[in-house]
Each structure stands twice: as C-alpha cells, then as structure tokens.
C-alpha cells in the first residue's frame, strides 16, 4: 500500500499548490486594482481566480470524508459552505453587491488566510517540512482574519438582502405538483442567523487547534 | 477482592479502591461506586471498562451480570476504568418527548391561521386529503406514544440526556416542515384514487407494524434477562427488522396520499436511519447465532427492505 500513500501525497501536494496559485492571483489583482482603480473594480479583477480557488475547496469535504486529511467534516463543512454561498449565491448572483468596499475586505481576508493555509499544507505534503514561521502564521493570523472575513461575509449578505427580496431570484412558488416552495429572502435571513452560533463555533475551533498545534510543537522541540 | 477505580486519564476516582466479595458482579461494583461518589454517578451513568491492552483501540466494556472474578484476566491488577456518560434518561422518556412534539405541532398548521404570518392568505379551502392527513399523522404519533408506555419492553439501557435535544430537533423540525406544506393554502391535492391507495397502504402497514411490536415484546424474557432472541413469525420469518420495514412503508403510504417534497425527504432520511440500525441488529444476530457449538444458526433473511437489503 506504499504506492497509495505516495499517490495521496502527490495529489495533496499538487492540490494545495495549485489552489495556492489561485489565491495568489486573487491577492495580486486585488492589491493592484486597489492601488490603481479603486475598490469598485476589485471584484471584476479577481472574479475568475476567486471562483476557481474557492470552488476547488469543495474537494476538501471529500478529503475529510475519505480520510485523506485529518480535518473533521464538522469543521470544514461550515467554512466551505459559507465561502461558496458568498461567492456564488451573493456576489455572482447579485451584481449590485460587487461594487461594495466590503468586497475588498472580504477578498483580502480570504486570500491572506488561504495563502498561509495552502502553503503550509503544500510544504508539508511536497517537501515534508513544516516551517515554524508558517505554522505560527497559520495559528495566529486567524485571530484578526476570522473576524474581518466573517464580518465581510455578513456585510455582503446584508448588502444583497434588498435585491434578494425584490428580484425573487431562485424562488420557487406554490402551487405546484410537488407541493414545495422556496423563498430566497427567508433562506438568506436563516443563513444570516446561522452565523450567530456558527462564528463562535469556528473561532473556538481554531483556538483549540492552535493549542493542540503549539503543544505538539513544544513536545517535539 | 479490592478493585481500583480510575478515570480514563489514570486518576483514582474512588480513593483507596472498593472492597468486594469474591462473588461480586459488575452490577455490585457499580452500586458501590454510586455510593462512594456521593450518589452522583448512578449505575446507568457509569461505563466500566478494562485498561486497554497494547494494540487495542476500543476498550472492553464490562457487562453488568458478569462476576468480577471472571472479567479480570489472570494475574492482572483489579483495575477498572470509569467513564461518566453524563445525565441519562430512560428510553421511554426520550421517545415520549420525540413523539409529543409532532403530535401537537402538525394540527397547529391545520387548525390555526398561521400562514398569514408569512404573508399568505388564511386558508380558504380545506381539501379532504388535508383533513385525513391530519388524522392519520396524529393517530400515528399517538400510537407511538401508547406503544412506548404499554407495549415496548425496554432493556435497562438508557440514553444520554443530549439525545433528547438532538432527537427532538429531528422529529419536531420535520413535523413543522411537513405540516407547513401539506396544510399550505396553495396545496395541490393528488387524485382521489391515489389518496385512497396511499392511506390504505399506510393503515395496513401501521397495523402490521403494531403486530410486529407485539411479537418483539413477547421475545423479551419477563425477568428482563438481556440477550438477543431470534424474532419469529409473521414478516420476521423473511425480514430481520420487519418492524422498520412496516414503518417505512407506512410513511410511503402517507406520502403517496399527500405528495410533498417535505414528506418524501422525511421518508428518505427515516429509511436511511432505520436501515443503519437494521444492519447493526442483523449483524449482531448473525454473530450471536453463528451455528457453532450447538447454537442455532441465524436463518437467511432480508435485513430491512426486500429485495434490496
């Protein structure tokens, strides 16, 4: 089974570095656009690499499910869920949100966090090294970037809310033969409400992960 | 004999250990632990296991009726590891709360003008199927509660208190989900024939399900002795968990009659959960009745849903 282990490692190494490259593009174009054009143009500049890098992360749910990585599905699912939701159900679906300054804070928070995370895992899988500086970054920057990222997500969803209501986009109305209805406005409110228990859960999860990682580092030092 | 009681981290839970007679059982040990922990850890809250042997991932849990001298390996220290399972509730308590929610929630959507709160018109026309569905649903959960208190014979096993919240979320949320759509002002009923077929199937399966529960109850030894028996008679001759089968088909009947995505999604989730339980029970029975050393061999049967499983 040694062959399978090597295959897994190659796959994960490639995955992490490819997605890293995606986020690098996002950060580069975001910063460039902010310096030259202004915040309204940031989304247009980063759209394609953002959609690519963020959507690719869906694979990580399967990585956890099939035991390729140790992360529990209970932690990856809400994280990826909220990212995909904001990327596709808000930004892509409601163009009115794209010119908001919150897009910049969102994109910067996400890309910096992800660059640290993917390079950390990429180093480990490809080269077998876990640079302590990267590890420190990974388990420390979230203290700031989680709040800024989460606030940006909530802010963008709130920005989209009036357009969600008026446009009736993705709504399914009754009567119909399947006797089912879907109200996007209500669903969006529900999603916003889920951030109330969800955010402390993710934040304390990372704090727990930090404690575990630092204890391990101390032991092996 | 002297038994040392430690927590999973190795800390001694009962100072100085517990002195018991040579013929003492695990049950006696649990009773002593209960006394020595100021009455907080009643026996159902205790999980006692032996220290992990090298290579073991899951601990050997100690069964209540076994004698202590039989469970400790030759020449080992008499150490048991105690895990606090947290507050426990009886199965009948758990079931009651699970079922009482749907019993009251569903009729609320039928009788009360709730839809105006989401901007929909108050119900104008009530279709016959909606009335029958309310009666059917309430009868079903009433039956479940009655069976909980008068038919089912539970083992001494208990469930963690947290299961009450978890399971009630499941049952109560689906009750709201289904009741909302079946009683919706814009609900579209199916044809009359389909409705009768659906409810007919449902009623027959509920009766069959009740009979299955009677058979299972009679399997239990009146003294409450544990151990699995092979269910026999009626559908059990062909299916290990015929009680779950009839339950699933009963919901299918309800959904054929009412036709909602909400109802069918509940059917799928419930069938999945029951199949998971059924597979476990089927495996345990096959393992116990392996045909060796004079034991009966478990007959070839479907697990839960012929012809698939």
Short mmCIF file of C-alpha atoms in Angstrom, two decimals:
data_model
loop_
_atom_site.label_atom_id
_atom_site.label_comp_id
_atom_site.label_asym_id
_atom_site.label_seq_id
_atom_site.Cartn_x
_atom_site.Cartn_y
_atom_site.Cartn_z
CA UNK A 1 0.00 0.00 0.00
CA UNK A 2 3.05 2.25 -0.06
CA UNK A 3 2.19 3.22 -3.62
CA UNK A 4 -1.18 4.52 -2.46
CA UNK A 5 0.44 6.65 0.23
CA UNK A 6 2.78 8.23 -2.31
CA UNK A 7 -0.11 8.85 -4.71
CA UNK A 8 -2.05 10.53 -1.93
CA UNK A 9 0.89 12.75 -1.12
CA UNK A 10 1.45 13.78 -4.73
CA UNK A 11 -2.23 14.53 -5.15
CA UNK A 12 -2.38 16.65 -1.99
CA UNK A 13 0.83 18.47 -2.86
CA UNK A 14 -0.46 19.33 -6.33
CA UNK A 15 -3.88 20.29 -4.97
CA UNK A 16 -2.51 22.63 -2.32
CA UNK A 17 -0.05 24.42 -4.58
CA UNK A 18 -2.49 24.81 -7.47
CA UNK A 19 -5.10 26.40 -5.20
CA UNK A 20 -2.32 28.47 -3.62
CA UNK A 21 -1.51 29.85 -7.07
CA UNK A 22 -5.18 30.74 -7.50
CA UNK A 23 -5.30 32.71 -4.26
CA UNK A 24 -2.01 34.41 -5.11
CA UNK A 25 -3.63 35.77 -8.24
CA UNK A 26 -6.62 36.94 -6.20
CA UNK A 27 -4.41 38.84 -3.76
CA UNK A 28 -2.24 40.29 -6.52
CA UNK A 29 -5.13 41.61 -8.60
CA UNK A 30 -6.95 42.87 -5.53
CA UNK A 31 -3.98 44.91 -4.34
CA UNK A 32 -3.17 46.11 -7.86
CA UNK A 33 -6.73 47.23 -8.50
CA UNK A 34 -6.99 49.00 -5.14
CA UNK A 35 -3.83 50.94 -5.95
CA UNK A 36 -4.82 51.89 -9.49
CA UNK A 37 -8.60 51.91 -9.89
CA UNK A 38 -10.32 51.78 -6.53
CA UNK A 39 -12.48 49.39 -4.58
CA UNK A 40 -15.42 49.32 -7.01
CA UNK A 41 -13.30 47.48 -9.59
CA UNK A 42 -11.84 44.84 -7.27
CA UNK A 43 -14.49 42.17 -7.90
CA UNK A 44 -14.20 42.37 -11.70
CA UNK A 45 -10.44 41.96 -11.42
CA UNK A 46 -10.47 38.92 -9.12
CA UNK A 47 -13.66 37.15 -10.21
CA UNK A 48 -12.21 34.23 -12.17
CA UNK A 49 -9.33 33.20 -9.85
CA UNK A 50 -11.61 33.72 -6.83
CA UNK A 51 -14.33 31.47 -8.21
CA UNK A 52 -11.76 28.87 -9.20
CA UNK A 53 -9.87 28.78 -5.90
CA UNK A 54 -12.95 28.93 -3.70
CA UNK A 55 -14.94 26.32 -5.63
CA UNK A 56 -11.99 23.93 -5.74
CA UNK A 57 -12.19 23.85 -1.94
CA UNK A 58 -15.31 21.67 -2.22
CA UNK A 59 -12.86 18.82 -2.79
CA UNK A 60 -11.70 19.28 0.79
CA UNK A 61 -15.00 17.97 2.08
CA UNK A 62 -14.24 14.72 0.28
CA UNK A 63 -10.66 14.74 1.50
CA UNK A 64 -12.01 14.73 5.04
CA UNK A 65 -14.74 12.18 4.30
CA UNK A 66 -12.37 9.68 2.73
CA UNK A 67 -9.69 10.15 5.33
CA UNK A 68 -7.15 11.84 3.08
CA UNK A 69 -6.78 14.56 5.68
CA UNK A 70 -7.47 14.62 9.38
CA UNK A 71 -9.76 17.65 9.48
CA UNK A 72 -13.25 16.69 10.65
CA UNK A 73 -16.11 17.31 8.24
CA UNK A 74 -17.89 19.23 11.02
CA UNK A 75 -15.26 22.00 10.78
CA UNK A 76 -14.70 22.05 7.01
CA UNK A 77 -18.38 21.97 6.00
CA UNK A 78 -19.50 25.27 7.62
CA UNK A 79 -16.33 27.01 6.46
CA UNK A 80 -16.59 25.92 2.84
CA UNK A 81 -20.37 26.26 2.92
CA UNK A 82 -20.25 29.92 3.86
CA UNK A 83 -17.48 30.66 1.34
CA UNK A 84 -19.30 29.02 -1.57
CA UNK A 85 -22.53 30.72 -0.53
CA UNK A 86 -20.99 34.21 -0.56
CA UNK A 87 -19.02 33.57 -3.75
CA UNK A 88 -21.89 32.21 -5.83
CA UNK A 89 -25.22 32.92 -4.15
CA UNK A 90 -24.36 36.50 -3.27
CA UNK A 91 -21.53 38.00 -5.33
CA UNK A 92 -22.13 36.17 -8.60
CA UNK A 93 -25.94 36.14 -8.33
CA UNK A 94 -26.43 39.78 -7.30
CA UNK A 95 -24.10 42.05 -9.26
CA UNK A 96 -25.32 45.04 -7.23
CA UNK A 97 -23.09 43.86 -4.38
CA UNK A 98 -19.90 43.78 -6.42
CA UNK A 99 -19.01 47.44 -6.11
CA UNK A 100 -19.19 47.50 -2.32
CA UNK A 101 -15.99 48.30 -0.36
CA UNK A 102 -16.76 45.19 1.69
CA UNK A 103 -15.68 43.10 -1.30
CA UNK A 104 -12.12 44.36 -0.74
CA UNK A 105 -12.02 43.47 2.96
CA UNK A 106 -13.55 40.09 2.10
CA UNK A 107 -11.11 39.26 -0.64
CA UNK A 108 -8.08 40.41 1.33
CA UNK A 109 -9.09 38.46 4.45
CA UNK A 110 -9.83 35.30 2.48
CA UNK A 111 -6.74 35.40 0.26
CA UNK A 112 -4.24 36.08 3.05
CA UNK A 113 -5.71 33.32 5.21
CA UNK A 114 -5.78 30.85 2.34
CA UNK A 115 -2.25 31.66 1.13
CA UNK A 116 -0.95 30.84 4.58
CA UNK A 117 -3.04 27.70 4.87
CA UNK A 118 -2.34 26.23 1.43
CA UNK A 119 1.38 26.97 1.54
CA UNK A 120 1.57 25.36 4.98
CA UNK A 121 -0.08 22.16 3.76
CA UNK A 122 1.70 22.36 0.42
CA UNK A 123 5.10 22.50 2.13
CA UNK A 124 4.21 19.57 4.32
CA UNK A 125 2.94 17.35 1.51
CA UNK A 126 5.53 18.27 -1.13
CA UNK A 127 8.67 18.75 0.94
CA UNK A 128 7.85 17.19 4.28
CA UNK A 129 8.76 20.35 6.16
CA UNK A 130 6.57 22.46 8.38
CA UNK A 131 8.34 25.81 8.76
CA UNK A 132 7.62 27.07 12.26
CA UNK A 133 7.08 30.59 10.92
CA UNK A 134 4.31 29.39 8.63
CA UNK A 135 2.81 27.35 11.44
CA UNK A 136 2.84 30.42 13.70
CA UNK A 137 1.16 32.47 10.96
CA UNK A 138 -1.46 29.79 10.37
CA UNK A 139 -2.42 29.55 14.01
CA UNK A 140 -2.19 33.26 14.84
CA UNK A 141 -3.48 35.33 11.93
CA UNK A 142 -6.96 33.87 12.29
CA UNK A 143 -7.41 35.97 15.43
CA UNK A 144 -7.74 39.00 13.15
CA UNK A 145 -8.65 37.49 9.79
CA UNK A 146 -11.59 35.39 11.02
CA UNK A 147 -13.42 38.43 12.44
CA UNK A 148 -12.64 40.57 9.39
CA UNK A 149 -13.60 37.78 7.00
CA UNK A 150 -16.80 36.84 8.82
CA UNK A 151 -17.86 40.49 9.18
CA UNK A 152 -17.28 40.96 5.45
CA UNK A 153 -19.37 37.89 4.63
CA UNK A 154 -22.22 39.08 6.85
CA UNK A 155 -21.87 42.61 5.49
CA UNK A 156 -22.14 41.46 1.88
CA UNK A 157 -25.14 39.25 2.63
CA UNK A 158 -26.84 42.23 4.30
CA UNK A 159 -25.98 44.39 1.27
CA UNK A 160 -27.61 41.81 -1.01
CA UNK A 161 -30.75 41.40 1.10
CA UNK A 162 -32.96 44.07 -0.53
CA UNK A 163 -32.05 42.80 -4.00
CA UNK A 164 -32.77 39.21 -2.93
CA UNK A 165 -36.24 40.24 -1.84
CA UNK A 166 -37.14 42.34 -4.88
CA UNK A 167 -35.70 40.09 -7.58
CA UNK A 168 -37.31 36.86 -6.34
CA UNK A 169 -34.28 35.12 -7.80
CA UNK A 170 -34.10 31.35 -7.10
CA UNK A 171 -37.56 31.44 -5.54
CA UNK A 172 -39.95 28.55 -6.12
CA UNK A 173 -43.58 29.38 -5.59
CA UNK A 174 -46.68 27.30 -4.94
CA UNK A 175 -48.99 25.96 -6.26
CA UNK A 176 -47.04 23.15 -7.89
CA UNK A 177 -47.42 19.38 -8.10
CA UNK A 178 -44.59 18.70 -5.68
CA UNK A 179 -46.09 20.97 -3.03
CA UNK A 180 -42.75 22.57 -2.29
CA UNK A 181 -41.75 26.21 -2.09
CA UNK A 182 -38.50 28.05 -1.57
CA UNK A 183 -38.26 31.66 -0.50
CA UNK A 184 -34.77 33.00 -1.04
CA UNK A 185 -35.30 36.02 1.21
CA UNK A 186 -36.30 33.83 4.12
CA UNK A 187 -33.46 31.40 3.40
CA UNK A 188 -30.99 34.30 3.32
CA UNK A 189 -32.24 35.53 6.70
CA UNK A 190 -31.85 31.99 8.03
CA UNK A 191 -28.30 31.85 6.66
CA UNK A 192 -27.51 35.13 8.41
CA UNK A 193 -28.90 33.73 11.65
CA UNK A 194 -26.66 30.69 11.32
CA UNK A 195 -23.64 32.98 11.65
CA UNK A 196 -24.67 33.62 15.25
CA UNK A 197 -23.84 30.15 16.55
CA UNK A 198 -21.55 29.35 13.61
CA UNK A 199 -18.95 32.09 14.09
CA UNK A 200 -18.10 31.37 17.75
CA UNK A 201 -18.00 27.66 16.87
CA UNK A 202 -15.42 28.17 14.12
CA UNK A 203 -13.43 30.71 16.15
CA UNK A 204 -13.17 28.47 19.22
CA UNK A 205 -12.38 25.51 16.96
CA UNK A 206 -9.33 27.39 15.65
CA UNK A 207 -8.32 28.39 19.18
CA UNK A 208 -8.47 24.71 20.12
CA UNK A 209 -6.45 23.76 17.05
CA UNK A 210 -3.86 26.40 17.98
CA UNK A 211 -3.48 24.99 21.48
CA UNK A 212 -3.05 21.48 20.09
CA UNK A 213 -0.51 22.57 17.48
CA UNK A 214 1.59 24.58 19.90
CA UNK A 215 1.57 21.76 22.47
CA UNK A 216 2.75 19.36 19.80
CA UNK A 217 5.46 21.76 18.68
CA UNK A 218 6.65 22.18 22.25
CA UNK A 219 6.78 18.40 22.77
CA UNK A 220 8.87 17.76 19.69
CA UNK A 221 11.16 20.75 20.34
CA UNK B 1 -11.14 -8.54 46.38
CA UNK B 2 -10.00 -4.96 46.10
CA UNK B 3 -10.93 -3.14 42.91
CA UNK B 4 -9.24 0.11 41.90
CA UNK B 5 -11.42 2.58 40.03
CA UNK B 6 -9.68 5.15 37.84
CA UNK B 7 -10.75 7.68 35.25
CA UNK B 8 -9.53 7.42 31.67
CA UNK B 9 -6.63 9.73 32.49
CA UNK B 10 -5.47 7.34 35.22
CA UNK B 11 -6.57 9.40 38.20
CA UNK B 12 -8.13 7.40 41.02
CA UNK B 13 -11.86 8.11 41.23
CA UNK B 14 -12.60 6.21 44.43
CA UNK B 15 -9.87 6.74 46.99
CA UNK B 16 -8.50 3.50 48.31
CA UNK B 17 -10.49 1.38 45.92
CA UNK B 18 -13.54 -0.73 46.65
CA UNK B 19 -13.58 -3.91 48.70
CA UNK B 20 -15.98 -6.52 47.32
CA UNK B 21 -16.77 -10.18 47.97
CA UNK B 22 -15.29 -12.84 45.68
CA UNK B 23 -18.66 -13.49 44.05
CA UNK B 24 -19.47 -9.87 43.40
CA UNK B 25 -20.74 -8.89 39.96
CA UNK B 26 -20.11 -5.79 37.85
CA UNK B 27 -23.56 -4.65 38.93
CA UNK B 28 -22.47 -4.77 42.59
CA UNK B 29 -19.37 -2.78 41.69
CA UNK B 30 -21.48 -0.09 40.01
CA UNK B 31 -23.73 0.09 43.07
CA UNK B 32 -20.68 0.59 45.30
CA UNK B 33 -19.25 3.25 43.03
CA UNK B 34 -22.61 5.01 43.16
CA UNK B 35 -22.47 5.09 46.97
CA UNK B 36 -18.83 6.14 47.11
CA UNK B 37 -19.32 9.05 44.68
CA UNK B 38 -21.87 10.81 46.89
CA UNK B 39 -24.74 9.42 44.83
CA UNK B 40 -23.93 11.46 41.74
CA UNK B 41 -22.87 8.61 39.48
CA UNK B 42 -25.87 6.31 39.39
CA UNK B 43 -25.13 2.96 37.67
CA UNK B 44 -26.67 3.94 34.30
CA UNK B 45 -24.23 6.82 34.12
CA UNK B 46 -21.20 4.59 34.55
CA UNK B 47 -19.34 2.91 31.78
CA UNK B 48 -16.83 0.50 33.23
CA UNK B 49 -14.07 -0.95 31.10
CA UNK B 50 -10.78 -2.76 31.47
CA UNK B 51 -7.49 -0.93 30.87
CA UNK B 52 -6.52 -1.01 27.21
CA UNK B 53 -4.22 -3.84 26.25
CA UNK B 54 -1.47 -2.94 23.75
CA UNK B 55 -2.90 -2.88 20.24
CA UNK B 56 -6.48 -2.33 21.38
CA UNK B 57 -8.25 0.75 20.07
CA UNK B 58 -11.64 0.20 21.67
CA UNK B 59 -11.90 -0.70 25.36
CA UNK B 60 -13.60 -3.86 26.66
CA UNK B 61 -16.79 -2.64 28.29
CA UNK B 62 -17.89 -4.64 31.33
CA UNK B 63 -21.30 -6.27 31.24
CA UNK B 64 -23.49 -5.88 34.36
CA UNK B 65 -24.25 -9.50 35.05
CA UNK B 66 -20.71 -10.83 34.85
CA UNK B 67 -18.86 -11.80 38.00
CA UNK B 68 -15.78 -9.68 38.68
CA UNK B 69 -13.55 -12.68 39.13
CA UNK B 70 -14.46 -13.73 35.58
CA UNK B 71 -13.75 -10.40 33.87
CA UNK B 72 -10.27 -9.69 35.14
CA UNK B 73 -7.59 -11.55 33.17
CA UNK B 74 -5.40 -14.00 35.08
CA UNK B 75 -2.86 -12.32 37.31
CA UNK B 76 -3.82 -8.76 36.40
CA UNK B 77 -4.34 -5.89 38.78
CA UNK B 78 -8.01 -5.37 39.50
CA UNK B 79 -8.34 -2.03 37.79
CA UNK B 80 -11.48 -0.72 36.10
CA UNK B 81 -11.74 2.48 34.13
CA UNK B 82 -14.80 4.59 34.78
CA UNK B 83 -16.31 6.90 32.21
CA UNK B 84 -19.09 9.28 33.20
CA UNK B 85 -21.67 9.03 30.44
CA UNK B 86 -23.39 12.19 31.60
CA UNK B 87 -27.01 12.51 32.70
CA UNK B 88 -29.07 9.64 31.36
CA UNK B 89 -32.74 9.30 30.52
CA UNK B 90 -34.92 6.24 30.09
CA UNK B 91 -35.86 5.26 26.54
CA UNK B 92 -39.50 5.84 27.36
CA UNK B 93 -38.71 9.42 28.39
CA UNK B 94 -36.73 10.02 25.22
CA UNK B 95 -39.45 8.56 22.98
CA UNK B 96 -42.20 10.50 24.71
CA UNK B 97 -40.59 13.87 24.05
CA UNK B 98 -39.69 12.95 20.48
CA UNK B 99 -43.28 11.99 19.68
CA UNK B 100 -45.27 14.55 21.65
CA UNK B 101 -43.88 17.39 19.53
CA UNK B 102 -45.20 16.16 16.17
CA UNK B 103 -48.49 15.20 17.81
CA UNK B 104 -49.21 18.83 18.72
CA UNK B 105 -47.23 20.71 16.08
CA UNK B 106 -48.90 19.24 12.99
CA UNK B 107 -52.52 20.05 13.94
CA UNK B 108 -51.45 23.63 14.66
CA UNK B 109 -50.86 24.12 10.94
CA UNK B 110 -54.22 22.53 10.15
CA UNK B 111 -56.35 24.42 12.68
CA UNK B 112 -54.62 27.75 13.31
CA UNK B 113 -54.30 30.65 10.82
CA UNK B 114 -50.51 30.61 10.87
CA UNK B 115 -49.89 31.28 7.20
CA UNK B 116 -50.82 34.94 7.47
CA UNK B 117 -47.55 35.44 9.37
CA UNK B 118 -45.63 34.69 6.19
CA UNK B 119 -47.84 36.89 4.07
CA UNK B 120 -50.00 34.12 2.64
CA UNK B 121 -53.80 34.17 2.60
CA UNK B 122 -55.51 32.46 5.52
CA UNK B 123 -56.76 29.09 4.41
CA UNK B 124 -59.93 29.27 2.38
CA UNK B 125 -60.47 25.78 1.00
CA UNK B 126 -59.64 22.66 3.01
CA UNK B 127 -59.20 19.59 0.81
CA UNK B 128 -60.38 16.24 2.23
CA UNK B 129 -56.87 14.82 1.96
CA UNK B 130 -55.59 17.51 4.32
CA UNK B 131 -58.14 16.50 6.95
CA UNK B 132 -57.39 12.80 6.56
CA UNK B 133 -53.65 13.54 6.67
CA UNK B 134 -54.01 15.37 9.99
CA UNK B 135 -55.98 12.47 11.48
CA UNK B 136 -53.52 9.93 10.07
CA UNK B 137 -50.46 11.80 11.33
CA UNK B 138 -51.86 12.37 14.83
CA UNK B 139 -53.02 8.77 15.09
CA UNK B 140 -49.55 7.62 14.11
CA UNK B 141 -47.78 9.58 16.83
CA UNK B 142 -50.47 8.78 19.37
CA UNK B 143 -49.92 5.11 18.57
CA UNK B 144 -46.18 5.55 19.05
CA UNK B 145 -46.67 7.10 22.48
CA UNK B 146 -49.09 4.37 23.54
CA UNK B 147 -46.66 1.71 22.38
CA UNK B 148 -43.86 3.40 24.30
CA UNK B 149 -45.73 3.10 27.58
CA UNK B 150 -47.77 -0.07 27.08
CA UNK B 151 -46.13 -2.30 24.51
CA UNK B 152 -42.39 -1.87 24.19
CA UNK B 153 -40.27 -3.67 26.75
CA UNK B 154 -37.06 -1.72 27.07
CA UNK B 155 -33.82 -3.16 28.30
CA UNK B 156 -32.25 -1.36 31.24
CA UNK B 157 -30.26 0.65 28.76
CA UNK B 158 -30.52 4.41 28.89
CA UNK B 159 -29.69 7.27 26.55
CA UNK B 160 -27.66 10.39 27.21
CA UNK B 161 -29.76 13.46 28.00
CA UNK B 162 -28.29 15.26 24.99
CA UNK B 163 -30.11 12.76 22.75
CA UNK B 164 -33.40 14.29 23.88
CA UNK B 165 -32.44 17.62 22.34
CA UNK B 166 -30.90 16.09 19.26
CA UNK B 167 -33.77 13.71 18.52
CA UNK B 168 -36.46 16.29 19.25
CA UNK B 169 -34.78 18.63 16.75
CA UNK B 170 -35.07 15.88 14.15
CA UNK B 171 -38.69 14.91 14.80
CA UNK B 172 -40.06 18.35 15.59
CA UNK B 173 -38.33 20.08 12.65
CA UNK B 174 -39.62 17.55 10.17
CA UNK B 175 -43.09 17.87 11.72
CA UNK B 176 -43.02 21.63 11.04
CA UNK B 177 -41.59 21.10 7.56
CA UNK B 178 -44.24 18.57 6.52
CA UNK B 179 -47.21 20.17 8.29
CA UNK B 180 -46.37 23.53 6.69
CA UNK B 181 -46.60 22.18 3.16
CA UNK B 182 -49.50 19.75 3.49
CA UNK B 183 -51.70 22.42 5.08
CA UNK B 184 -50.47 25.23 2.83
CA UNK B 185 -53.19 27.49 1.34
CA UNK B 186 -51.84 26.71 -2.15
CA UNK B 187 -51.53 22.95 -1.55
CA UNK B 188 -52.34 20.86 -4.65
CA UNK B 189 -54.01 17.54 -3.77
CA UNK B 190 -53.49 14.33 -5.76
CA UNK B 191 -56.33 12.41 -7.38
CA UNK B 192 -58.86 10.66 -5.14
CA UNK B 193 -57.80 7.13 -6.13
CA UNK B 194 -54.17 7.84 -5.33
CA UNK B 195 -55.16 9.28 -1.99
CA UNK B 196 -57.13 6.18 -1.02
CA UNK B 197 -54.31 3.88 -2.14
CA UNK B 198 -51.83 5.89 -0.08
CA UNK B 199 -53.84 5.98 3.12
CA UNK B 200 -54.92 2.36 2.61
CA UNK B 201 -51.32 1.21 2.37
CA UNK B 202 -50.45 3.35 5.37
CA UNK B 203 -53.19 1.94 7.58
CA UNK B 204 -52.40 -1.66 6.68
CA UNK B 205 -48.71 -1.10 7.39
CA UNK B 206 -49.42 0.62 10.70
CA UNK B 207 -51.47 -2.40 11.78
CA UNK B 208 -48.69 -4.72 10.63
CA UNK B 209 -46.17 -2.55 12.45
CA UNK B 210 -48.20 -2.82 15.65
CA UNK B 211 -48.28 -6.60 15.34
CA UNK B 212 -44.51 -6.62 14.81
CA UNK B 213 -44.10 -4.68 18.04
CA UNK B 214 -46.25 -7.23 19.88
CA UNK B 215 -44.05 -10.04 18.58
CA UNK B 216 -40.90 -8.22 19.66
CA UNK B 217 -42.34 -7.53 23.09
CA UNK B 218 -43.07 -11.22 23.59
CA UNK B 219 -39.48 -12.09 22.74
CA UNK B 220 -38.29 -10.46 25.90
CA UNK B 221 -37.95 -12.67 28.91
CA UNK B 222 -40.39 -11.50 31.62
CA UNK B 223 -37.49 -11.27 34.06
CA UNK B 224 -35.86 -8.76 31.73
CA UNK B 225 -32.89 -11.01 31.04
CA UNK B 226 -30.78 -9.49 28.34
CA UNK B 227 -29.58 -11.12 25.18
CA UNK B 228 -30.95 -11.12 21.69
CA UNK B 229 -33.58 -13.60 20.65
CA UNK B 230 -34.29 -14.57 17.06
CA UNK B 231 -37.61 -12.97 16.09
CA UNK B 232 -40.01 -15.42 14.50
CA UNK B 233 -43.44 -15.37 12.96
CA UNK B 234 -45.30 -13.06 10.62
CA UNK B 235 -42.92 -10.95 8.50
CA UNK B 236 -39.97 -11.69 10.76
CA UNK B 237 -39.59 -15.04 9.05
CA UNK B 238 -38.43 -13.14 5.96
CA UNK B 239 -37.04 -9.87 7.30
CA UNK B 240 -34.92 -9.28 10.40
CA UNK B 241 -36.29 -5.81 11.11
CA UNK B 242 -39.80 -6.18 9.78
CA UNK B 243 -40.94 -3.56 12.28
CA UNK B 244 -38.81 -0.95 10.50
CA UNK B 245 -39.99 -2.21 7.12
CA UNK B 246 -43.63 -1.67 8.01
CA UNK B 247 -42.80 1.74 9.44
CA UNK B 248 -41.09 2.82 6.23
CA UNK B 249 -43.93 1.57 4.04
CA UNK B 250 -46.41 3.29 6.32
CA UNK B 251 -44.70 6.62 5.63
CA UNK B 252 -44.64 5.77 1.94
CA UNK B 253 -48.41 5.40 2.12
CA UNK B 254 -48.72 8.81 3.76
CA UNK B 255 -46.60 10.36 1.05
CA UNK B 256 -48.44 8.69 -1.82
CA UNK B 257 -51.58 10.27 -0.42
CA UNK B 258 -50.17 13.73 0.34
CA UNK B 259 -47.33 14.12 -2.20
CA UNK B 260 -44.93 16.72 -0.83
CA UNK B 261 -41.16 17.04 -1.19
CA UNK B 262 -41.09 17.59 2.57
CA UNK B 263 -42.84 14.28 3.28
CA UNK B 264 -40.71 12.29 0.86
CA UNK B 265 -37.49 13.77 2.20
CA UNK B 266 -38.55 12.68 5.70
CA UNK B 267 -39.22 9.20 4.31
CA UNK B 268 -35.74 9.03 2.80
CA UNK B 269 -33.96 10.22 5.94
CA UNK B 270 -36.02 7.95 8.22
CA UNK B 271 -35.41 4.96 5.94
CA UNK B 272 -31.69 5.69 5.97
CA UNK B 273 -31.53 5.89 9.78
CA UNK B 274 -33.59 2.74 10.23
CA UNK B 275 -31.52 0.85 7.69
CA UNK B 276 -28.41 1.78 9.64
CA UNK B 277 -29.97 0.34 12.83
CA UNK B 278 -31.27 -2.71 10.98
CA UNK B 279 -27.85 -3.57 9.57
CA UNK B 280 -26.39 -3.38 13.07
CA UNK B 281 -29.06 -5.63 14.52
CA UNK B 282 -28.83 -8.11 11.66
CA UNK B 283 -25.06 -8.37 12.07
CA UNK B 284 -25.31 -8.81 15.83
CA UNK B 285 -27.86 -11.58 15.43
CA UNK B 286 -25.77 -13.36 12.81
CA UNK B 287 -22.71 -13.11 15.01
CA UNK B 288 -24.53 -14.39 18.08
CA UNK B 289 -26.32 -17.22 16.28
CA UNK B 290 -23.41 -18.50 14.25
CA UNK B 291 -24.44 -22.16 14.29
CA UNK B 292 -21.31 -23.22 16.17
CA UNK B 293 -21.06 -25.07 19.48
CA UNK B 294 -24.70 -26.11 19.49
CA UNK B 295 -26.06 -22.63 18.90
CA UNK B 296 -28.78 -22.15 16.35
CA UNK B 297 -27.70 -20.66 13.05
CA UNK B 298 -29.45 -17.42 12.17
CA UNK B 299 -31.72 -18.07 9.18
CA UNK B 300 -31.18 -16.39 5.83
CA UNK B 301 -33.33 -13.31 5.86
CA UNK B 302 -33.56 -9.86 4.35
CA UNK B 303 -32.30 -7.10 6.60
CA UNK B 304 -34.97 -4.45 6.15
CA UNK B 305 -36.06 -3.71 2.58
CA UNK B 306 -36.52 -6.70 0.29
CA UNK B 307 -35.40 -7.21 -2.40
CA UNK B 308 -32.59 -4.70 -1.97
CA UNK B 309 -31.42 -5.04 1.59
#
